[in-house]
Short mmCIF file of C-alpha atoms in Angstrom, two decimals:
data_model
loop_
_atom_site.label_atom_id
_atom_site.label_comp_id
_atom_site.label_asym_id
_atom_site.label_seq_id
_atom_site.Cartn_x
_atom_site.Cartn_y
_atom_site.Cartn_z
CA UNK A 678 -1.12 -85.67 28.68
CA UNK A 679 1.06 -87.24 26.03
CA UNK A 680 4.65 -87.48 27.09
CA UNK A 681 7.55 -87.95 24.70
CA UNK A 682 10.96 -88.02 26.32
CA UNK A 683 14.41 -87.99 24.77
CA UNK A 684 17.44 -89.44 26.49
CA UNK A 685 19.61 -86.32 26.36
CA UNK A 686 19.04 -82.60 25.95
CA UNK A 687 22.62 -81.85 24.90
CA UNK A 688 25.34 -84.09 23.50
CA UNK A 689 28.89 -83.44 22.36
CA UNK A 690 30.55 -86.14 20.29
CA UNK A 691 33.65 -86.50 18.18
CA UNK A 692 33.78 -87.24 14.47
CA UNK A 693 33.61 -90.97 13.83
CA UNK A 694 31.90 -91.85 17.10
CA UNK A 695 28.75 -93.97 17.14
CA UNK A 696 25.88 -92.00 18.64
CA UNK A 697 22.62 -93.31 20.08
CA UNK A 698 19.61 -91.06 20.59
CA UNK A 699 16.68 -92.61 22.40
CA UNK A 700 13.04 -91.61 22.43
CA UNK A 701 10.26 -93.00 24.63
CA UNK A 702 6.53 -92.25 24.45
CA UNK A 703 3.93 -93.24 27.02
CA UNK A 704 0.72 -93.04 24.98
CA UNK A 705 0.79 -96.37 23.16
CA UNK A 706 1.23 -94.57 19.83
CA UNK A 707 1.80 -96.73 16.79
CA UNK A 708 3.81 -94.16 14.83
CA UNK A 709 7.15 -92.69 15.81
CA UNK A 710 9.36 -90.25 13.93
CA UNK A 711 12.84 -88.76 13.98
CA UNK A 712 13.45 -85.28 12.55
CA UNK A 713 16.32 -82.88 12.47
CA UNK A 714 15.80 -79.15 12.63
CA UNK A 715 18.26 -76.77 11.01
CA UNK A 716 17.92 -73.00 10.53
CA UNK A 717 16.13 -72.13 7.31
CA UNK A 718 15.37 -75.78 6.54
CA UNK A 719 12.57 -76.50 8.98
CA UNK A 720 11.92 -80.02 10.21
CA UNK A 721 13.23 -82.73 7.92
CA UNK A 722 12.16 -86.34 8.40
CA UNK A 723 15.00 -88.81 8.87
CA UNK A 724 13.16 -92.07 9.58
CA UNK A 725 9.79 -93.15 10.84
CA UNK A 726 8.20 -96.31 12.15
CA UNK A 727 4.54 -97.33 12.04
CA UNK A 728 4.88 -100.51 14.09
CA UNK A 729 7.35 -102.47 16.17
CA UNK A 730 10.32 -103.60 14.08
CA UNK A 731 8.99 -101.65 11.08
CA UNK A 732 10.86 -98.66 9.70
CA UNK A 733 10.68 -96.42 6.68
CA UNK A 734 13.18 -93.95 5.30
CA UNK A 735 12.26 -90.31 5.41
CA UNK A 736 13.70 -87.53 3.31
CA UNK A 737 17.27 -87.55 4.65
CA UNK A 738 18.16 -91.08 5.93
CA UNK A 739 21.79 -91.09 4.79
CA UNK A 740 24.19 -91.59 7.68
CA UNK A 741 21.45 -92.69 10.07
CA UNK A 742 19.77 -95.90 11.12
CA UNK A 743 16.94 -96.64 13.54
CA UNK A 744 15.70 -99.37 15.81
CA UNK A 745 12.24 -100.07 17.20
CA UNK A 746 12.25 -103.20 19.32
CA UNK A 747 9.41 -102.07 21.59
CA UNK A 748 6.34 -100.02 20.79
CA UNK A 749 7.22 -97.21 23.18
CA UNK A 750 10.87 -96.80 22.19
CA UNK A 751 12.45 -95.54 18.96
CA UNK A 752 16.20 -95.13 18.70
CA UNK A 753 18.18 -93.10 16.20
CA UNK A 754 21.74 -94.22 15.50
CA UNK A 755 24.50 -92.23 13.89
CA UNK A 756 26.87 -94.97 12.77
CA UNK A 757 29.87 -92.66 12.37
CA UNK A 758 29.12 -89.10 13.42
CA UNK A 759 30.21 -86.30 11.11
CA UNK A 760 30.28 -82.54 11.62
CA UNK A 761 27.38 -82.04 9.20
CA UNK A 762 25.20 -84.03 11.61
CA UNK A 763 25.45 -81.25 14.17
CA UNK A 764 21.81 -80.33 14.61
CA UNK A 765 18.72 -80.35 16.81
CA UNK A 766 17.12 -83.82 16.75
CA UNK A 767 13.43 -84.12 17.49
CA UNK A 768 11.42 -87.25 18.15
CA UNK A 769 7.63 -87.38 17.70
CA UNK A 770 4.83 -89.92 17.99
CA UNK A 771 1.21 -90.22 16.88
CA UNK A 772 -1.72 -92.61 16.71
CA UNK A 773 -2.05 -94.55 13.48
CA UNK A 774 -5.22 -92.85 12.31
CA UNK A 775 -4.44 -89.32 13.47
CA UNK A 776 -2.16 -86.78 11.89
CA UNK A 777 -1.30 -84.84 15.05
CA UNK A 778 2.22 -85.62 16.16
CA UNK A 779 3.52 -85.01 19.67
CA UNK A 780 7.12 -83.98 20.04
CA UNK A 781 9.81 -84.53 22.62
CA UNK A 782 11.97 -81.66 23.91
CA UNK A 783 14.77 -82.31 21.42
CA UNK A 784 18.45 -83.22 21.63
CA UNK A 785 20.99 -80.66 20.54
CA UNK A 786 23.93 -82.61 19.15
CA UNK A 787 27.32 -81.06 18.48
CA UNK A 788 29.83 -83.14 16.52
CA UNK A 789 33.40 -81.88 16.78
CA UNK B 660 11.64 -79.95 -3.86
CA UNK B 661 9.90 -78.13 -1.05
CA UNK B 662 6.25 -79.17 -1.04
CA UNK B 663 5.36 -76.91 1.89
CA UNK B 664 6.80 -73.41 1.89
CA UNK B 665 6.83 -70.61 4.40
CA UNK B 666 8.35 -67.78 2.43
CA UNK B 667 8.69 -65.32 5.30
CA UNK B 668 11.51 -66.34 7.64
CA UNK B 669 10.46 -63.74 10.21
CA UNK B 670 7.62 -61.45 11.22
CA UNK B 671 7.50 -58.68 13.79
CA UNK B 672 4.23 -57.22 15.14
CA UNK B 673 3.16 -54.99 17.98
CA UNK B 674 1.36 -56.45 20.98
CA UNK B 675 -2.40 -56.34 20.50
CA UNK B 676 -2.22 -56.28 16.70
CA UNK B 677 -2.92 -59.14 14.32
CA UNK B 678 -0.19 -61.59 13.29
CA UNK B 679 -0.64 -63.32 9.94
CA UNK B 680 1.62 -66.23 9.09
CA UNK B 681 1.46 -67.69 5.61
CA UNK B 682 2.11 -71.09 4.11
CA UNK B 683 1.95 -72.37 0.53
CA UNK B 684 1.89 -75.94 -0.71
CA UNK B 685 2.28 -77.61 -4.06
CA UNK B 686 0.73 -81.07 -3.64
CA UNK B 687 -3.02 -81.05 -4.32
CA UNK B 688 -3.29 -84.42 -2.55
CA UNK B 689 -2.68 -82.83 0.84
CA UNK B 690 -5.92 -83.05 2.80
CA UNK B 691 -5.01 -82.06 6.34
CA UNK B 692 -2.95 -79.14 7.58
CA UNK B 693 -1.50 -78.32 10.98
CA UNK B 694 0.30 -75.45 12.68
CA UNK B 695 2.92 -76.02 15.34
CA UNK B 696 4.59 -73.53 17.65
CA UNK B 697 8.14 -73.95 18.89
CA UNK B 698 9.98 -72.12 21.64
CA UNK B 699 13.80 -72.27 21.77
CA UNK B 700 15.16 -75.43 23.41
CA UNK B 701 11.71 -77.08 23.37
CA UNK B 702 9.95 -79.43 20.99
CA UNK B 703 7.16 -78.15 18.72
CA UNK B 704 3.68 -78.14 20.22
CA UNK B 705 0.49 -78.60 18.23
CA UNK B 706 -1.52 -75.40 17.86
CA UNK B 707 -4.40 -75.82 15.43
CA UNK B 708 -5.36 -77.86 12.37
CA UNK B 709 -7.76 -77.82 9.45
CA UNK B 710 -9.15 -80.44 7.14
CA UNK B 711 -9.38 -79.78 3.42
CA UNK B 712 -13.17 -80.01 3.60
CA UNK B 713 -13.19 -76.75 5.56
CA UNK B 714 -11.91 -73.27 4.78
CA UNK B 715 -11.67 -71.95 8.32
CA UNK B 716 -11.05 -73.26 11.80
CA UNK B 717 -10.98 -71.13 14.92
CA UNK B 718 -9.66 -71.78 18.41
CA UNK B 719 -9.61 -68.80 20.72
CA UNK B 720 -7.15 -66.22 19.43
CA UNK B 721 -5.98 -68.54 16.64
CA UNK B 722 -7.71 -68.96 13.28
CA UNK B 723 -6.47 -70.96 10.32
CA UNK B 724 -7.75 -70.20 6.82
CA UNK B 725 -7.41 -72.57 3.89
CA UNK B 726 -7.66 -71.54 0.23
CA UNK B 727 -7.49 -74.78 -1.73
CA UNK B 728 -7.60 -73.18 -5.15
CA UNK B 729 -4.56 -71.09 -4.31
CA UNK B 730 -2.94 -73.90 -2.29
CA UNK B 731 -2.45 -71.44 0.52
CA UNK B 732 -3.13 -71.41 4.22
CA UNK B 733 -2.66 -68.77 6.84
CA UNK B 734 -2.63 -68.55 10.61
CA UNK B 735 -4.12 -65.45 12.21
CA UNK B 736 -3.37 -64.57 15.82
CA UNK B 737 -5.59 -61.87 17.29
CA UNK B 738 -4.67 -60.14 19.51
CA UNK B 739 -0.98 -60.96 19.48
CA UNK B 740 0.76 -61.30 22.83
CA UNK B 741 4.48 -61.28 23.73
CA UNK B 742 4.16 -64.94 24.77
CA UNK B 743 3.28 -65.76 21.16
CA UNK B 744 6.88 -65.01 20.16
CA UNK B 745 8.14 -68.32 18.78
CA UNK B 746 8.86 -70.19 15.56
CA UNK B 747 5.70 -71.34 13.76
CA UNK B 748 5.73 -74.33 11.43
CA UNK B 749 2.97 -75.33 9.07
CA UNK B 750 2.66 -78.98 8.11
CA UNK B 751 0.62 -81.02 5.66
CA UNK B 752 -0.53 -84.60 5.32
CA UNK B 753 -1.75 -86.48 2.27
CA UNK B 754 -3.51 -89.05 4.44
CA UNK B 755 -1.90 -91.95 2.62
CA UNK B 756 -1.90 -95.10 4.69
CA UNK B 757 -1.67 -94.96 8.46
CA UNK B 758 1.89 -93.76 8.79
CA UNK B 759 0.86 -90.26 9.86
CA UNK B 760 3.72 -88.73 7.90
CA UNK B 761 3.77 -84.91 7.81
CA UNK B 762 5.62 -82.52 5.52
CA UNK B 763 6.82 -79.40 7.32
CA UNK B 764 7.61 -75.91 6.10
CA UNK B 765 10.79 -74.03 6.96
CA UNK B 766 9.22 -72.07 9.80
CA UNK B 767 8.51 -68.40 10.47
CA UNK B 768 9.91 -66.67 13.54
CA UNK B 769 7.29 -64.39 15.08
CA UNK B 770 8.34 -61.60 17.40
CA UNK B 771 5.59 -59.76 19.28
CA UNK B 772 6.85 -56.51 20.73
CA UNK B 773 5.36 -55.18 23.98
#
């Protein structure tokens, strides 16, 4: 079974803090993704990576950055957290030639 | 601009009846479609998919129908069970490159009443 794990299930941070969300997959997938899920807006792509050290902006990259130093690990960084970044963050991974993405359990982030 | 739309935010059906969830898309380049199911406090899980070369794909109680001319797909669940209560997302891919990027709809919350 594919396993995608995320470092935290719940996080509470203060405005202006730097926040790191980590995602690890154990299936040797080439592609990794970060989404946020908000009510009525569905899943919106923040950043994705199709190879180590490669990254591409998604639909809503502003205020975020990412890092992929190893194939199995994809980190999402909020440089200076703001209240409008309060959301559910979901990580996913997939093989390069397949569309099916496998998701982690999500991190619910609250920025006060 | 929402390329994948689920216009019904919620749907309520009785146990044993059919649930029909709908999804519309605007990009004619999309060639692969997926449905995901999400329970609260969990990540989405893959349910069923369909390629644009087909118009129907069936897996147990779940069937996905694709109408390319109308740019519309639907997920049928028969019979519906209380455990099917979840948020359902449709997603589409245009198959460009190997990035595996998907475009998701807004989701439809299905409630199956016992």
